[in-house]
PDB file of C-alpha atoms in Angstrom:
ATOM      1  CA  UNK A 152      -7.155 -14.966 -12.844  1.00  0.00           C
ATOM      2  CA  UNK A 153      -4.974 -17.680 -14.447  1.00  0.00           C
ATOM      3  CA  UNK A 154      -4.799 -20.099 -11.297  1.00  0.00           C
ATOM      4  CA  UNK A 155      -8.417 -19.928 -11.082  1.00  0.00           C
ATOM      5  CA  UNK A 156      -9.428 -19.619 -15.245  1.00  0.00           C
ATOM      6  CA  UNK A 157     -11.204 -16.544 -14.604  1.00  0.00           C
ATOM      7  CA  UNK A 158     -12.183 -14.727 -18.042  1.00  0.00           C
ATOM      8  CA  UNK A 159     -11.680 -11.176 -18.449  1.00  0.00           C
ATOM      9  CA  UNK A 160     -15.625  -9.467 -18.570  1.00  0.00           C
ATOM     10  CA  UNK A 161     -16.505  -6.191 -20.632  1.00  0.00           C
ATOM     11  CA  UNK A 162     -18.961  -4.134 -19.714  1.00  0.00           C
ATOM     12  CA  UNK A 163     -21.169  -2.022 -22.825  1.00  0.00           C
ATOM     13  CA  UNK A 164     -18.922   0.395 -22.461  1.00  0.00           C
ATOM     14  CA  UNK A 165     -15.822  -1.902 -23.525  1.00  0.00           C
ATOM     15  CA  UNK A 166     -13.728  -1.431 -20.479  1.00  0.00           C
ATOM     16  CA  UNK A 167     -12.368  -4.494 -18.654  1.00  0.00           C
ATOM     17  CA  UNK A 168     -12.690  -6.246 -15.454  1.00  0.00           C
ATOM     18  CA  UNK A 169      -8.918  -5.009 -14.635  1.00  0.00           C
ATOM     19  CA  UNK A 170     -10.286  -1.684 -14.776  1.00  0.00           C
ATOM     20  CA  UNK A 171     -12.794  -1.670 -12.687  1.00  0.00           C
ATOM     21  CA  UNK A 172     -10.021  -3.786 -10.598  1.00  0.00           C
ATOM     22  CA  UNK A 173      -7.579  -0.806 -10.390  1.00  0.00           C
ATOM     23  CA  UNK A 174     -10.929   1.503  -9.425  1.00  0.00           C
ATOM     24  CA  UNK A 175     -11.485  -0.653  -6.595  1.00  0.00           C
ATOM     25  CA  UNK A 176      -7.681  -0.318  -5.768  1.00  0.00           C
ATOM     26  CA  UNK A 177      -7.298   3.427  -5.861  1.00  0.00           C
ATOM     27  CA  UNK A 178      -5.394   5.128  -2.381  1.00  0.00           C
ATOM     28  CA  UNK A 179      -5.801   8.797  -1.886  1.00  0.00           C
ATOM     29  CA  UNK A 180      -2.745  10.522   0.158  1.00  0.00           C
ATOM     30  CA  UNK A 181      -5.404  12.429   2.277  1.00  0.00           C
ATOM     31  CA  UNK A 182      -7.194   9.735   3.411  1.00  0.00           C
ATOM     32  CA  UNK A 183      -5.079   9.106   6.363  1.00  0.00           C
ATOM     33  CA  UNK A 184      -6.153   5.500   8.578  1.00  0.00           C
ATOM     34  CA  UNK A 185      -7.093   6.135  12.092  1.00  0.00           C
ATOM     35  CA  UNK A 186      -4.758   3.694  13.593  1.00  0.00           C
ATOM     36  CA  UNK A 187      -1.676   3.614  12.599  1.00  0.00           C
ATOM     37  CA  UNK A 188       1.848   1.537  14.697  1.00  0.00           C
ATOM     38  CA  UNK A 189       4.632   1.178  14.370  1.00  0.00           C
ATOM     39  CA  UNK A 190       5.891   3.182  12.029  1.00  0.00           C
ATOM     40  CA  UNK A 191       7.122   6.719  13.674  1.00  0.00           C
ATOM     41  CA  UNK A 192      10.517   5.804  13.202  1.00  0.00           C
ATOM     42  CA  UNK A 193      10.452   4.546  10.296  1.00  0.00           C
ATOM     43  CA  UNK A 194       8.551   7.783   8.612  1.00  0.00           C
ATOM     44  CA  UNK A 195      11.446   9.883   9.942  1.00  0.00           C
ATOM     45  CA  UNK A 196      13.974   7.840   8.318  1.00  0.00           C
ATOM     46  CA  UNK A 197      12.518   7.853   5.081  1.00  0.00           C
ATOM     47  CA  UNK A 198      11.241  11.612   5.246  1.00  0.00           C
ATOM     48  CA  UNK A 199      15.155  12.103   6.283  1.00  0.00           C
ATOM     49  CA  UNK A 200      16.153  10.620   3.088  1.00  0.00           C
ATOM     50  CA  UNK A 201      14.015  12.350   0.528  1.00  0.00           C
ATOM     51  CA  UNK A 202      14.987  15.858   1.611  1.00  0.00           C
ATOM     52  CA  UNK A 203      18.613  15.475   1.886  1.00  0.00           C
ATOM     53  CA  UNK A 204      20.471  17.416  -0.553  1.00  0.00           C
ATOM     54  CA  UNK A 205      22.932  14.472  -2.064  1.00  0.00           C
ATOM     55  CA  UNK A 206      20.163  11.850  -0.904  1.00  0.00           C
ATOM     56  CA  UNK A 207      18.707   8.851  -2.656  1.00  0.00           C
ATOM     57  CA  UNK A 208      16.770   9.529  -6.284  1.00  0.00           C
ATOM     58  CA  UNK A 209      14.270   7.076  -5.593  1.00  0.00           C
ATOM     59  CA  UNK A 210      12.947   5.650  -2.317  1.00  0.00           C
ATOM     60  CA  UNK A 211      11.496   1.996  -2.784  1.00  0.00           C
ATOM     61  CA  UNK A 212       9.286   0.397  -0.204  1.00  0.00           C
ATOM     62  CA  UNK A 213       9.089  -3.585  -0.754  1.00  0.00           C
ATOM     63  CA  UNK A 214       6.939  -5.811   0.770  1.00  0.00           C
ATOM     64  CA  UNK A 215       4.234  -8.307  -0.034  1.00  0.00           C
ATOM     65  CA  UNK A 216       0.664  -7.674  -0.328  1.00  0.00           C
ATOM     66  CA  UNK A 217      -1.062  -6.046   3.349  1.00  0.00           C
ATOM     67  CA  UNK A 218       2.593  -5.281   4.901  1.00  0.00           C
ATOM     68  CA  UNK A 219       1.511  -1.721   5.190  1.00  0.00           C
ATOM     69  CA  UNK A 220       3.398   0.004   2.046  1.00  0.00           C
ATOM     70  CA  UNK A 221       0.729   2.233   1.161  1.00  0.00           C
ATOM     71  CA  UNK A 222       0.173   3.345   4.880  1.00  0.00           C
ATOM     72  CA  UNK A 223       3.984   4.039   5.573  1.00  0.00           C
ATOM     73  CA  UNK A 224       3.827   6.159   1.814  1.00  0.00           C
ATOM     74  CA  UNK A 225       0.786   8.088   2.936  1.00  0.00           C
ATOM     75  CA  UNK A 226       2.126   8.912   6.604  1.00  0.00           C
ATOM     76  CA  UNK A 227       5.980   9.764   4.477  1.00  0.00           C
ATOM     77  CA  UNK A 228       3.529  12.177   1.554  1.00  0.00           C
ATOM     78  CA  UNK A 229       1.834  14.070   4.564  1.00  0.00           C
ATOM     79  CA  UNK A 230       4.714  14.613   7.402  1.00  0.00           C
ATOM     80  CA  UNK A 231       5.638  17.879   7.810  1.00  0.00           C
ATOM     81  CA  UNK A 232       9.259  17.869   6.957  1.00  0.00           C
ATOM     82  CA  UNK A 233       8.476  16.652   3.521  1.00  0.00           C
ATOM     83  CA  UNK A 234       5.269  19.042   2.953  1.00  0.00           C
ATOM     84  CA  UNK A 235       7.628  22.128   3.981  1.00  0.00           C
ATOM     85  CA  UNK A 236      10.530  20.914   1.733  1.00  0.00           C
ATOM     86  CA  UNK A 237       8.973  20.082  -1.790  1.00  0.00           C
ATOM     87  CA  UNK A 238       7.259  22.493  -4.205  1.00  0.00           C
ATOM     88  CA  UNK A 239       4.841  20.186  -6.102  1.00  0.00           C
ATOM     89  CA  UNK A 240       3.616  16.738  -5.352  1.00  0.00           C
ATOM     90  CA  UNK A 241       1.687  13.854  -6.865  1.00  0.00           C
ATOM     91  CA  UNK A 242       0.121  10.564  -5.735  1.00  0.00           C
ATOM     92  CA  UNK A 243      -0.360   8.085  -8.488  1.00  0.00           C
ATOM     93  CA  UNK A 244      -1.812   4.580  -8.272  1.00  0.00           C
ATOM     94  CA  UNK A 245      -0.569   1.990 -10.703  1.00  0.00           C
ATOM     95  CA  UNK A 246      -2.548  -0.676 -11.863  1.00  0.00           C
ATOM     96  CA  UNK A 247      -1.254  -3.903 -13.220  1.00  0.00           C
ATOM     97  CA  UNK A 248      -2.174  -2.918 -16.920  1.00  0.00           C
ATOM     98  CA  UNK A 249      -1.162   0.481 -16.697  1.00  0.00           C
ATOM     99  CA  UNK A 250      -0.403   2.617 -19.438  1.00  0.00           C
ATOM    100  CA  UNK A 251       2.857   4.494 -19.147  1.00  0.00           C
ATOM    101  CA  UNK A 252       2.071   7.669 -21.420  1.00  0.00           C
ATOM    102  CA  UNK A 253      -1.517   7.979 -19.329  1.00  0.00           C
ATOM    103  CA  UNK A 254       1.046   7.648 -16.018  1.00  0.00           C
ATOM    104  CA  UNK A 255       3.078  10.139 -17.335  1.00  0.00           C
ATOM    105  CA  UNK A 256      -0.035  12.587 -18.069  1.00  0.00           C
ATOM    106  CA  UNK A 257      -1.458  12.364 -14.698  1.00  0.00           C
ATOM    107  CA  UNK A 258       1.596  12.874 -12.475  1.00  0.00           C
ATOM    108  CA  UNK A 259       2.143  16.226 -14.761  1.00  0.00           C
ATOM    109  CA  UNK A 260      -1.283  17.218 -14.272  1.00  0.00           C
ATOM    110  CA  UNK A 261      -0.501  16.801 -10.574  1.00  0.00           C
ATOM    111  CA  UNK A 262       2.272  18.578 -10.533  1.00  0.00           C
ATOM    112  CA  UNK A 263       0.721  21.387 -12.221  1.00  0.00           C
ATOM    113  CA  UNK A 264      -1.733  23.303 -11.279  1.00  0.00           C
ATOM    114  CA  UNK A 265      -3.522  24.001 -14.868  1.00  0.00           C
ATOM    115  CA  UNK A 266      -6.746  25.252 -16.668  1.00  0.00           C
ATOM    116  CA  UNK A 267      -9.278  22.966 -18.317  1.00  0.00           C
ATOM    117  CA  UNK A 268      -7.380  23.954 -21.399  1.00  0.00           C
ATOM    118  CA  UNK A 269      -4.059  23.395 -20.435  1.00  0.00           C
ATOM    119  CA  UNK A 270      -5.311  19.432 -19.558  1.00  0.00           C
ATOM    120  CA  UNK A 271      -6.826  18.839 -23.012  1.00  0.00           C
ATOM    121  CA  UNK A 272      -3.609  20.504 -24.505  1.00  0.00           C
ATOM    122  CA  UNK A 273      -1.681  17.793 -22.581  1.00  0.00           C
ATOM    123  CA  UNK A 274      -4.251  15.073 -23.114  1.00  0.00           C
ATOM    124  CA  UNK A 275      -3.270  15.462 -26.524  1.00  0.00           C
ATOM    125  CA  UNK A 276       0.597  15.030 -26.298  1.00  0.00           C
ATOM    126  CA  UNK A 277       2.210  11.624 -27.238  1.00  0.00           C
ATOM    127  CA  UNK A 278       4.528   9.391 -25.179  1.00  0.00           C
ATOM    128  CA  UNK A 279       7.848  11.476 -26.059  1.00  0.00           C
ATOM    129  CA  UNK A 280       6.627  14.948 -25.587  1.00  0.00           C
ATOM    130  CA  UNK A 281       4.859  14.516 -22.274  1.00  0.00           C
ATOM    131  CA  UNK A 282       8.401  12.534 -21.174  1.00  0.00           C
ATOM    132  CA  UNK A 283      10.530  15.116 -21.789  1.00  0.00           C
ATOM    133  CA  UNK A 284       7.797  18.295 -20.425  1.00  0.00           C
ATOM    134  CA  UNK A 285       7.688  15.981 -17.259  1.00  0.00           C
ATOM    135  CA  UNK A 286      11.343  15.438 -16.720  1.00  0.00           C
ATOM    136  CA  UNK A 287      11.893  18.903 -17.851  1.00  0.00           C
ATOM    137  CA  UNK A 288       9.803  20.576 -14.756  1.00  0.00           C
ATOM    138  CA  UNK A 289      11.237  17.986 -12.455  1.00  0.00           C
ATOM    139  CA  UNK A 290      14.618  19.465 -13.086  1.00  0.00           C
ATOM    140  CA  UNK A 291      13.170  22.826 -12.636  1.00  0.00           C
ATOM    141  CA  UNK A 292      10.982  22.539  -9.402  1.00  0.00           C
ATOM    142  CA  UNK A 293      11.355  20.103  -6.200  1.00  0.00           C
ATOM    143  CA  UNK A 294       8.924  18.039  -6.530  1.00  0.00           C
ATOM    144  CA  UNK A 295       7.514  14.565  -4.829  1.00  0.00           C
ATOM    145  CA  UNK A 296       6.005  11.833  -7.213  1.00  0.00           C
ATOM    146  CA  UNK A 297       4.629   9.008  -4.991  1.00  0.00           C
ATOM    147  CA  UNK A 298       4.195   5.866  -7.062  1.00  0.00           C
ATOM    148  CA  UNK A 299       1.807   3.322  -5.150  1.00  0.00           C
ATOM    149  CA  UNK A 300       2.168  -0.470  -6.148  1.00  0.00           C
ATOM    150  CA  UNK A 301       4.234  -0.955  -9.013  1.00  0.00           C
ATOM    151  CA  UNK A 302       3.465  -4.455 -10.039  1.00  0.00           C
ATOM    152  CA  UNK A 303       5.936  -5.214 -12.485  1.00  0.00           C
ATOM    153  CA  UNK A 304       9.380  -4.162 -13.894  1.00  0.00           C
ATOM    154  CA  UNK A 305       7.899  -3.638 -17.346  1.00  0.00           C
ATOM    155  CA  UNK A 306       5.766  -1.011 -15.683  1.00  0.00           C
ATOM    156  CA  UNK A 307       8.635   0.600 -13.896  1.00  0.00           C
ATOM    157  CA  UNK A 308      10.715   0.750 -17.009  1.00  0.00           C
ATOM    158  CA  UNK A 309       7.972   2.225 -19.678  1.00  0.00           C
ATOM    159  CA  UNK A 310       7.565   5.160 -17.788  1.00  0.00           C
ATOM    160  CA  UNK A 311      10.925   6.067 -16.202  1.00  0.00           C
ATOM    161  CA  UNK A 312      12.158   8.262 -19.192  1.00  0.00           C
ATOM    162  CA  UNK A 313       9.211  11.035 -17.728  1.00  0.00           C
ATOM    163  CA  UNK A 314      11.627  10.334 -14.526  1.00  0.00           C
ATOM    164  CA  UNK A 315      14.275  12.822 -13.697  1.00  0.00           C
ATOM    165  CA  UNK A 316      17.286  11.553 -12.701  1.00  0.00           C
ATOM    166  CA  UNK A 317      19.283  13.786 -12.703  1.00  0.00           C
ATOM    167  CA  UNK A 318      22.214  14.245 -10.129  1.00  0.00           C
ATOM    168  CA  UNK A 319      21.568  17.746  -9.482  1.00  0.00           C
ATOM    169  CA  UNK A 320      17.716  17.602  -9.708  1.00  0.00           C
ATOM    170  CA  UNK A 321      15.875  18.246  -6.029  1.00  0.00           C
ATOM    171  CA  UNK A 322      12.822  16.284  -7.128  1.00  0.00           C
ATOM    172  CA  UNK A 323      12.405  12.838  -5.663  1.00  0.00           C
ATOM    173  CA  UNK A 324      10.966   9.517  -6.078  1.00  0.00           C
ATOM    174  CA  UNK A 325       8.726   7.287  -3.430  1.00  0.00           C
ATOM    175  CA  UNK A 326       7.456   3.897  -4.932  1.00  0.00           C
ATOM    176  CA  UNK A 327       5.817   0.772  -3.312  1.00  0.00           C
ATOM    177  CA  UNK A 328       5.833  -2.276  -4.771  1.00  0.00           C
ATOM    178  CA  UNK A 329       5.538  -6.092  -3.896  1.00  0.00           C
ATOM    179  CA  UNK A 330       8.173  -6.930  -7.045  1.00  0.00           C
ATOM    180  CA  UNK A 331      11.303  -8.204  -6.132  1.00  0.00           C
ATOM    181  CA  UNK A 332      12.582  -7.669  -9.484  1.00  0.00           C
ATOM    182  CA  UNK A 333      11.265  -3.510  -8.844  1.00  0.00           C
ATOM    183  CA  UNK A 334      13.060  -3.976  -5.770  1.00  0.00           C
ATOM    184  CA  UNK A 335      16.456  -5.036  -6.843  1.00  0.00           C
ATOM    185  CA  UNK A 336      16.681  -1.818  -8.755  1.00  0.00           C
ATOM    186  CA  UNK A 337      17.740   0.124  -5.695  1.00  0.00           C
ATOM    187  CA  UNK A 338      21.022   0.839  -5.946  1.00  0.00           C
ATOM    188  CA  UNK A 339      23.542   3.425  -6.429  1.00  0.00           C
ATOM    189  CA  UNK A 340      21.385   6.600  -5.452  1.00  0.00           C
ATOM    190  CA  UNK A 341      18.562   4.939  -4.402  1.00  0.00           C
ATOM    191  CA  UNK A 342      17.287   3.493  -0.881  1.00  0.00           C
ATOM    192  CA  UNK A 343      15.298   0.275  -0.784  1.00  0.00           C
ATOM    193  CA  UNK A 344      13.112   0.027   2.743  1.00  0.00           C
ATOM    194  CA  UNK A 345      11.890  -3.299   3.267  1.00  0.00           C
ATOM    195  CA  UNK A 346       8.876  -3.529   5.238  1.00  0.00           C
ATOM    196  CA  UNK A 347       8.908  -5.121   8.043  1.00  0.00           C
ATOM    197  CA  UNK A 348       6.240  -7.363  10.361  1.00  0.00           C
ATOM    198  CA  UNK A 349       4.972  -5.975  13.557  1.00  0.00           C
ATOM    199  CA  UNK A 350       6.529  -6.956  16.990  1.00  0.00           C
ATOM    200  CA  UNK A 351       4.480  -8.994  19.097  1.00  0.00           C
ATOM    201  CA  UNK A 352       3.822  -5.271  21.277  1.00  0.00           C
ATOM    202  CA  UNK A 353       3.312  -3.388  18.027  1.00  0.00           C
ATOM    203  CA  UNK A 354       0.536  -6.314  16.491  1.00  0.00           C
ATOM    204  CA  UNK A 355      -1.346  -6.461  20.249  1.00  0.00           C
ATOM    205  CA  UNK A 356      -1.616  -2.784  19.905  1.00  0.00           C
ATOM    206  CA  UNK A 357      -2.923  -2.299  16.817  1.00  0.00           C
ATOM    207  CA  UNK A 358      -5.674  -5.337  17.556  1.00  0.00           C
ATOM    208  CA  UNK A 359      -6.517  -3.768  20.649  1.00  0.00           C
ATOM    209  CA  UNK A 360      -7.343  -0.233  19.386  1.00  0.00           C
ATOM    210  CA  UNK A 361      -9.665  -2.039  16.841  1.00  0.00           C
ATOM    211  CA  UNK A 362     -10.908  -4.746  18.238  1.00  0.00           C
ATOM    212  CA  UNK A 363     -11.679  -3.939  21.816  1.00  0.00           C
ATOM    213  CA  UNK A 364     -13.815  -0.658  22.936  1.00  0.00           C
ATOM    214  CA  UNK A 365     -12.549   1.946  25.180  1.00  0.00           C
ATOM    215  CA  UNK A 366     -15.626   1.013  27.396  1.00  0.00           C
ATOM    216  CA  UNK A 367     -13.995  -2.122  28.444  1.00  0.00           C
ATOM    217  CA  UNK A 368     -12.668  -1.880  31.890  1.00  0.00           C
ATOM    218  CA  UNK A 369      -8.631  -2.898  31.256  1.00  0.00           C
ATOM    219  CA  UNK A 370      -9.127  -4.810  35.048  1.00  0.00           C
ATOM    220  CA  UNK A 371     -12.526  -6.613  34.087  1.00  0.00           C
ATOM    221  CA  UNK A 372     -12.622 -10.482  33.453  1.00  0.00           C
ATOM    222  CA  UNK A 373     -14.027  -9.695  30.037  1.00  0.00           C
ATOM    223  CA  UNK A 374     -11.057  -7.894  28.914  1.00  0.00           C
ATOM    224  CA  UNK A 375      -8.231 -10.154  30.372  1.00  0.00           C
ATOM    225  CA  UNK A 376     -10.381 -12.763  28.333  1.00  0.00           C
ATOM    226  CA  UNK A 377     -10.561 -11.276  25.571  1.00  0.00           C
ATOM    227  CA  UNK A 378      -6.831 -10.253  25.766  1.00  0.00           C
ATOM    228  CA  UNK A 379      -5.941 -13.911  26.055  1.00  0.00           C
ATOM    229  CA  UNK A 380      -8.173 -15.141  23.304  1.00  0.00           C
ATOM    230  CA  UNK A 381      -6.832 -12.117  21.038  1.00  0.00           C
ATOM    231  CA  UNK A 382      -2.995 -12.691  21.453  1.00  0.00           C
ATOM    232  CA  UNK A 383      -4.038 -16.630  20.925  1.00  0.00           C
ATOM    233  CA  UNK A 384      -5.295 -15.633  17.323  1.00  0.00           C
ATOM    234  CA  UNK A 385      -2.393 -12.995  16.632  1.00  0.00           C
ATOM    235  CA  UNK A 386      -0.026 -15.649  16.603  1.00  0.00           C
ATOM    236  CA  UNK A 387      -1.478 -16.868  13.370  1.00  0.00           C
ATOM    237  CA  UNK A 388      -1.167 -12.695  11.896  1.00  0.00           C
ATOM    238  CA  UNK A 389       2.604 -13.655  12.133  1.00  0.00           C
ATOM    239  CA  UNK A 390       2.924  -9.620  12.093  1.00  0.00           C
ATOM    240  CA  UNK A 391       0.974  -8.490   9.147  1.00  0.00           C
ATOM    241  CA  UNK A 392      -0.886  -5.661   9.608  1.00  0.00           C
ATOM    242  CA  UNK A 393      -3.769  -6.295   7.105  1.00  0.00           C
ATOM    243  CA  UNK A 394      -4.085  -9.393   8.845  1.00  0.00           C
ATOM    244  CA  UNK A 395      -4.387  -8.108  12.326  1.00  0.00           C
ATOM    245  CA  UNK A 396      -6.265  -5.359  10.717  1.00  0.00           C
ATOM    246  CA  UNK A 397      -9.300  -7.975   9.254  1.00  0.00           C
ATOM    247  CA  UNK A 398      -9.076 -10.152  11.902  1.00  0.00           C
ATOM    248  CA  UNK A 399      -9.223  -7.017  15.151  1.00  0.00           C
ATOM    249  CA  UNK A 400     -12.327  -5.711  12.388  1.00  0.00           C
ATOM    250  CA  UNK A 401     -14.343  -8.784  12.664  1.00  0.00           C
ATOM    251  CA  UNK A 402     -14.060  -9.191  15.957  1.00  0.00           C
ATOM    252  CA  UNK A 403     -14.779  -5.560  17.153  1.00  0.00           C
ATOM    253  CA  UNK A 404     -18.619  -6.544  16.149  1.00  0.00           C
ATOM    254  CA  UNK A 405     -18.714  -9.058  18.245  1.00  0.00           C
ATOM    255  CA  UNK A 406     -19.224  -8.356  22.036  1.00  0.00           C
ATOM    256  CA  UNK A 407     -19.445 -11.596  24.056  1.00  0.00           C
ATOM    257  CA  UNK A 408     -16.488 -14.427  25.164  1.00  0.00           C
ATOM    258  CA  UNK A 409     -18.647 -16.931  23.243  1.00  0.00           C
ATOM    259  CA  UNK A 410     -18.365 -15.435  20.115  1.00  0.00           C
ATOM    260  CA  UNK A 411     -14.268 -14.596  20.537  1.00  0.00           C
ATOM    261  CA  UNK A 412     -14.392 -18.451  21.372  1.00  0.00           C
ATOM    262  CA  UNK A 413     -16.471 -19.135  18.029  1.00  0.00           C
ATOM    263  CA  UNK A 414     -13.726 -17.195  16.159  1.00  0.00           C
ATOM    264  CA  UNK A 415     -10.874 -18.448  17.789  1.00  0.00           C
ATOM    265  CA  UNK A 416     -11.981 -22.478  17.035  1.00  0.00           C
ATOM    266  CA  UNK A 417     -12.063 -21.657  13.675  1.00  0.00           C
ATOM    267  CA  UNK A 418      -9.131 -18.945  13.093  1.00  0.00           C
ATOM    268  CA  UNK A 419      -6.741 -21.690  12.300  1.00  0.00           C
ATOM    269  CA  UNK A 420      -8.395 -23.638   9.445  1.00  0.00           C
ATOM    270  CA  UNK A 421      -9.322 -20.387   7.333  1.00  0.00           C
ATOM    271  CA  UNK A 422      -5.630 -18.654   8.053  1.00  0.00           C
ATOM    272  CA  UNK A 423      -4.211 -22.142   6.865  1.00  0.00           C
ATOM    273  CA  UNK A 424      -6.256 -21.839   3.437  1.00  0.00           C
ATOM    274  CA  UNK A 425      -5.108 -20.156   0.543  1.00  0.00           C
ATOM    275  CA  UNK A 426      -2.039 -22.406  -0.145  1.00  0.00           C
ATOM    276  CA  UNK A 427      -2.786 -21.664  -4.252  1.00  0.00           C
ATOM    277  CA  UNK A 428      -0.992 -18.305  -3.475  1.00  0.00           C
ATOM    278  CA  UNK A 429       2.006 -19.396  -2.034  1.00  0.00           C
ATOM    279  CA  UNK A 430       4.174 -19.684  -4.621  1.00  0.00           C
ATOM    280  CA  UNK A 431       4.585 -15.778  -5.361  1.00  0.00           C
ATOM    281  CA  UNK A 432       5.821 -15.179  -2.041  1.00  0.00           C
ATOM    282  CA  UNK A 433       7.269 -18.560  -1.038  1.00  0.00           C
ATOM    283  CA  UNK A 434       6.262 -18.534   2.627  1.00  0.00           C
ATOM    284  CA  UNK A 435       3.648 -18.350   5.394  1.00  0.00           C
ATOM    285  CA  UNK A 436       2.829 -14.638   4.959  1.00  0.00           C
ATOM    286  CA  UNK A 437       0.352 -15.189   2.126  1.00  0.00           C
ATOM    287  CA  UNK A 438      -1.421 -17.933   3.658  1.00  0.00           C
ATOM    288  CA  UNK A 439      -2.237 -15.716   6.506  1.00  0.00           C
ATOM    289  CA  UNK A 440      -3.386 -12.637   3.677  1.00  0.00           C
ATOM    290  CA  UNK A 441      -6.093 -14.844   1.658  1.00  0.00           C
ATOM    291  CA  UNK A 442      -7.091 -16.841   4.977  1.00  0.00           C
ATOM    292  CA  UNK A 443      -8.072 -13.859   6.463  1.00  0.00           C
ATOM    293  CA  UNK A 444     -10.069 -12.106   4.165  1.00  0.00           C
ATOM    294  CA  UNK A 445     -11.524 -15.923   3.570  1.00  0.00           C
ATOM    295  CA  UNK A 446     -12.608 -16.026   7.549  1.00  0.00           C
ATOM    296  CA  UNK A 447     -14.226 -12.551   6.965  1.00  0.00           C
ATOM    297  CA  UNK A 448     -16.078 -13.861   4.021  1.00  0.00           C
ATOM    298  CA  UNK A 449     -17.203 -16.940   5.730  1.00  0.00           C
ATOM    299  CA  UNK A 450     -17.968 -15.347   8.972  1.00  0.00           C
ATOM    300  CA  UNK A 451     -20.430 -13.043   6.895  1.00  0.00           C
ATOM    301  CA  UNK A 452     -21.398 -15.109   3.928  1.00  0.00           C
ATOM    302  CA  UNK A 453     -19.815 -13.004   1.621  1.00  0.00           C
ATOM    303  CA  UNK A 454     -20.226 -14.558  -1.900  1.00  0.00           C
TER     304      UNK A 454
END
């Protein structure tokens, strides 16, 4: 918003555009992606860390936006080994301008089965009161708390008082972040996982499942040409899952080879745009992410 001099608008009820932005970013652990590629071994490894008796208290999943952090967290959250081990579960999305007291109350209410009256009582607690109750509850039970998309170090520090870090606790925290500072805290009895780019084969497998209809005969000339064009375009996605999904979703609506050729002809121009956002990650991947969305918006004439 600062880069493009965008002002924060307020609705009639006083809510800011950031509130609406957080509502659009909400993720739900029960909404599982139809196509998931290349995560099986990682899910097993991280799930094992979470259920170990002397395992890490906090597991950090770090990577740039669109690298599949939330998808991986969902797979772990719903993994049978994890579901059988923990007693209580909470999945909370963190906004860019999060309120620590609100976050802790949300975690506590999701971990506990409460009546409406009890929920009202929690809503009236102060920051110190909810932090103490939440911390004690995690010490007494085996809880898994997922904090999805922590943007800033200050946000994480603000509600750590409600997170049980006691050596004897069997509760665990799984968090996702795109922030290097937050990820740098993963030391001692914590574990850091860095999301990785998909290999060429994994990227093609993901792309193919979305972009090419199952009715296409793999031995046909149409399939062969789409494979040739698709693999060429995938080079611009540098293994970034979101970029692959966006590109594949666009091409899934295009049946003819001529339509695919049109996208192929312009994909490099669109993907190489978005240099204003490059500084955050100091790399090519942010260009890919921004460029992929630009490709979709331009093709469909979305304002």
